[in-house]
Amino acid sequence: MTMKTISQNKSFGGTQGVYSHESAETGCTMRFGVYLPPAAGKGPVPVLFWLSGLTCTEENFIVKAGAQRVAAELGIALVAPDTSPRGLDYPGDSDSYDFGVGAGFYVDAVKAPWSTGYRMYSYIAKELFELVAGGFSVEASRAGIFGHSMGGHGALTIGLKHPDRFKTISAFAPIVSPTRCPWGEKALAGYLGSDRNTWADYDATLLIKRHGWSGPELLVDQGGDDQFLASQLKPELLVAACAEAKVPLNLRMQPGYDHSYFFISSFIEDHLRHHAAHL
């Protein structure tokens, strides 16, 4: 698979790159960022996949999270893909911020026309994973996944379903149960249809109850002043699911923090060190 280099910048002794390729899963050009720490020049390093939230592109994490310094110290690579296909121009795909462009929700759509391109689940879990493993100095057997909001939902669901690929999971303010919140209900109905039974494969709380998790404890940070806390995020549902399934969870409520990258950048070092300790 051919990759095109969009940009490369020196950062903390390593390289922050942005790349593009033609995706078989989404049927369009996809962009993603890769930070390679200095250690990657000597041999393959562990790798973390970051999944961003609604309205984001690959750029948000690269520019705002402040992750490169600690990743350089720890010798861990960071991969930050886009959140949805772009340029497919499906009718209505840009009408709202929480469905369509910028809102792929990390599912494989089954409803037309979305089913032909909105396949972000398979894109992340299979195509991008294999592209990065084959094209960069990373050790694919030591991979973790984390994300924010919609991307936290994606990290949890993809990680839980692929423990063979992703050994560690963490999240910032994740949508823990999209089957039980307005953002999730809109997206899942639009991409998957009205049969709610088919939604369960993309709900972290239901996946935990069904399959459990045998890896290291799940690390989740949640801002106490997050404007979406009660209506969309509902971390108490994740607490209950993990307790029932005896899955170790470290949910940290952070007083005064909201849903922004100010929140993410404040605790990103903790997450990187959590993953690195197990990878």
Coordinates of C-alpha atoms in Angstrom, one line a residue, residues 43-271:
G43 CA 14.9 -0.5 16.2
P44 CA 11.1 -1.1 16.5
V45 CA 9.3 0.6 19.4
P46 CA 5.9 0.1 21.1
V47 CA 3.1 1.9 19.5
L48 CA -0.1 3.7 20.7
F49 CA -3.1 4.4 18.5
W50 CA -5.0 7.6 19.5
L51 CA -8.7 8.0 18.4
S52 CA -10.1 11.5 18.4
G53 CA -13.6 12.8 19.1
L54 CA -16.4 14.5 17.1
T55 CA -15.4 17.1 14.6
C56 CA -11.7 16.3 14.9
T57 CA -9.1 15.4 12.3
E58 CA -5.6 13.9 12.8
E59 CA -4.3 17.4 13.5
N60 CA -6.0 18.0 16.9
F61 CA -4.1 15.4 18.8
I62 CA -0.8 16.2 17.1
V63 CA -1.0 19.9 17.9
K64 CA -2.9 20.2 21.1
A65 CA -2.2 17.1 23.3
G66 CA 1.4 17.8 24.0
A67 CA 2.3 14.1 23.9
Q68 CA 5.5 14.1 21.9
R69 CA 7.9 15.0 24.8
V70 CA 6.9 12.1 27.0
A71 CA 6.6 9.7 24.0
A72 CA 10.2 10.6 23.1
E73 CA 11.3 9.9 26.7
L74 CA 9.5 6.6 26.9
G75 CA 10.5 5.5 23.4
I76 CA 6.9 4.9 22.2
A77 CA 5.3 5.8 18.8
L78 CA 2.0 7.6 18.5
V79 CA -0.5 7.1 15.6
A80 CA -3.4 9.6 15.2
P81 CA -5.8 8.9 12.4
D82 CA -8.7 11.0 11.1
T83 CA -12.2 10.4 12.6
S84 CA -14.1 9.7 9.4
P85 CA -13.9 9.4 5.6
R86 CA -13.7 12.8 3.8
G87 CA -14.7 13.6 0.2
L88 CA -17.2 10.9 -0.4
D89 CA -19.9 13.6 -0.6
Y90 CA -22.9 11.5 0.5
P91 CA -26.1 13.4 0.8
G92 CA -26.4 15.0 4.2
D93 CA -22.9 14.0 5.3
S94 CA -22.0 17.5 6.4
D95 CA -25.4 18.6 7.8
S96 CA -24.5 18.1 11.5
Y97 CA -21.4 17.9 13.6
D98 CA -22.4 14.6 15.2
F99 CA -23.2 12.5 12.1
G100 CA -21.3 12.1 8.9
V101 CA -18.0 13.9 8.2
G102 CA -16.0 14.2 11.4
A103 CA -18.3 11.7 13.1
G104 CA -17.5 8.2 11.8
F105 CA -18.0 6.7 15.3
Y106 CA -15.6 3.9 14.7
V107 CA -18.3 1.5 13.4
D108 CA -18.7 -0.4 10.1
A109 CA -21.9 1.0 8.7
V110 CA -24.5 -1.3 7.1
K111 CA -27.0 1.2 5.9
A112 CA -26.7 2.7 2.4
P113 CA -25.0 4.9 1.4
W114 CA -22.8 4.9 4.5
S115 CA -21.9 1.2 4.2
T116 CA -19.6 1.7 1.2
G117 CA -17.3 4.1 3.0
Y118 CA -18.0 4.6 6.7
R119 CA -16.0 1.6 7.9
M120 CA -13.9 3.3 10.5
Y121 CA -13.9 0.2 12.8
S122 CA -12.3 -2.0 10.1
Y123 CA -10.1 0.9 9.0
I124 CA -8.6 1.3 12.5
A125 CA -8.5 -2.3 13.7
K126 CA -7.3 -3.8 10.5
E127 CA -6.2 -1.6 7.6
L128 CA -4.4 1.2 9.5
F129 CA -2.9 -1.2 12.1
E130 CA -1.4 -3.3 9.3
L131 CA -0.2 -0.3 7.3
V132 CA 1.6 1.2 10.4
A133 CA 3.0 -2.2 11.4
G134 CA 4.5 -2.7 7.9
G135 CA 5.6 0.9 7.1
F136 CA 7.2 2.2 10.3
S137 CA 9.7 1.2 12.9
V138 CA 7.2 -0.1 15.4
E139 CA 6.7 -3.4 17.1
A140 CA 3.1 -4.4 16.4
S141 CA 3.1 -7.0 19.2
R142 CA 3.4 -4.2 21.7
A143 CA 0.4 -2.0 20.7
G144 CA -2.1 -0.1 22.8
I145 CA -5.1 2.1 22.1
F146 CA -6.6 5.2 23.7
G147 CA -8.9 8.1 22.7
H148 CA -11.2 10.9 23.7
S149 CA -15.0 11.2 23.8
M150 CA -16.2 9.5 20.5
G151 CA -12.6 8.3 20.2
G152 CA -12.7 7.0 23.8
H153 CA -15.7 4.9 22.7
G154 CA -13.7 3.7 19.7
A155 CA -10.7 2.9 21.8
L156 CA -12.7 0.9 24.3
T157 CA -14.7 -1.1 21.8
I158 CA -11.9 -1.8 19.4
G159 CA -9.5 -2.7 22.1
L160 CA -12.0 -4.9 23.9
K161 CA -12.7 -6.8 20.7
H162 CA -9.0 -7.1 19.7
P163 CA -7.0 -8.1 22.8
D164 CA -4.7 -9.9 20.4
R165 CA -3.6 -6.6 18.8
F166 CA -4.2 -4.0 21.6
K167 CA -2.6 -5.0 24.9
T168 CA -3.6 -1.8 26.8
I169 CA -6.6 0.5 26.7
S170 CA -7.3 4.0 28.2
A171 CA -9.7 6.8 27.5
F172 CA -10.5 10.5 28.2
A173 CA -14.2 11.3 28.8
P174 CA -15.3 8.3 26.7
I175 CA -18.9 7.7 25.4
V176 CA -19.1 4.5 27.4
S177 CA -22.5 3.4 26.3
P178 CA -23.6 4.8 22.9
T179 CA -26.8 2.7 23.0
R180 CA -27.9 4.9 25.9
C181 CA -27.1 8.4 25.0
P182 CA -28.2 10.9 22.3
W183 CA -24.9 11.1 20.4
G184 CA -24.7 7.3 20.2
E185 CA -28.3 6.6 19.4
K186 CA -28.2 9.1 16.5
A187 CA -25.0 7.6 15.1
L188 CA -25.8 3.9 15.5
A189 CA -29.3 4.3 14.1
G190 CA -28.0 6.2 11.1
Y191 CA -25.1 3.8 10.4
L192 CA -26.5 0.5 11.5
G193 CA -30.3 0.8 11.3
S194 CA -33.1 0.6 13.8
D195 CA -32.4 -2.9 15.1
R196 CA -30.9 -2.1 18.5
N197 CA -29.6 -5.7 18.8
T198 CA -27.0 -4.9 16.2
W199 CA -25.8 -1.9 18.2
A200 CA -24.4 -4.0 21.1
D201 CA -21.1 -4.8 19.3
Y202 CA -20.3 -1.1 19.6
D203 CA -21.1 -0.5 23.2
A204 CA -18.2 -0.8 25.7
T205 CA -20.4 -1.6 28.7
L206 CA -22.1 -4.4 26.9
L207 CA -18.9 -5.8 25.5
I208 CA -17.3 -5.9 28.9
K209 CA -20.3 -7.8 30.3
R210 CA -20.1 -10.2 27.4
H211 CA -16.4 -10.7 26.9
G212 CA -14.6 -9.2 29.9
W213 CA -11.0 -7.9 29.6
S214 CA -7.9 -9.8 30.7
G215 CA -5.4 -7.1 30.1
P216 CA -4.1 -4.4 32.5
E217 CA -6.6 -2.2 34.3
L218 CA -8.6 0.2 32.1
L219 CA -7.5 3.8 32.8
V220 CA -10.2 6.5 32.3
D221 CA -10.0 10.2 33.1
Q222 CA -13.2 12.2 33.3
G223 CA -13.5 15.9 33.9
G224 CA -15.9 16.8 36.7
D225 CA -17.1 20.0 34.9
D226 CA -17.5 18.3 31.5
Q227 CA -20.6 19.8 29.9
F228 CA -21.5 16.4 28.5
L229 CA -21.0 14.3 31.6
A230 CA -24.6 13.6 32.6
S231 CA -26.2 13.5 29.2
Q232 CA -23.7 11.8 26.9
L233 CA -20.8 10.2 28.8
K234 CA -22.3 8.5 31.9
P235 CA -19.2 7.0 33.3
E236 CA -21.2 5.3 36.1
L237 CA -22.4 2.8 33.5
L238 CA -18.8 1.8 32.8
V239 CA -18.2 1.5 36.6
A240 CA -21.2 -0.8 36.9
A241 CA -20.2 -3.0 33.9
C242 CA -16.7 -3.4 35.1
A243 CA -17.8 -4.3 38.6
E244 CA -20.2 -6.9 37.3
A245 CA -17.6 -8.5 35.0
K246 CA -14.8 -8.1 37.5
V247 CA -12.7 -6.0 35.1
P248 CA -10.2 -3.8 36.7
L249 CA -11.0 -0.1 36.1
N250 CA -9.2 3.0 37.3
L251 CA -11.7 5.8 36.8
R252 CA -10.3 9.2 37.9
M253 CA -12.8 12.0 38.2
Q254 CA -10.9 15.3 37.8
P255 CA -12.6 18.2 39.5
G256 CA -12.9 21.4 37.5
Y257 CA -11.9 20.0 34.2
D258 CA -14.1 20.1 31.1
H259 CA -14.2 18.2 27.7
S260 CA -11.4 20.1 26.0
Y261 CA -7.8 19.5 25.0
F262 CA -6.8 21.5 28.1
F263 CA -8.1 18.5 30.0
I264 CA -6.4 16.0 27.8
S265 CA -3.0 17.7 27.8
S266 CA -3.2 17.9 31.6
F267 CA -3.2 14.1 32.0
I268 CA -1.8 12.8 28.8
E269 CA 1.5 12.0 30.5
D270 CA -0.2 9.7 33.0
H271 CA -1.8 7.8 30.1

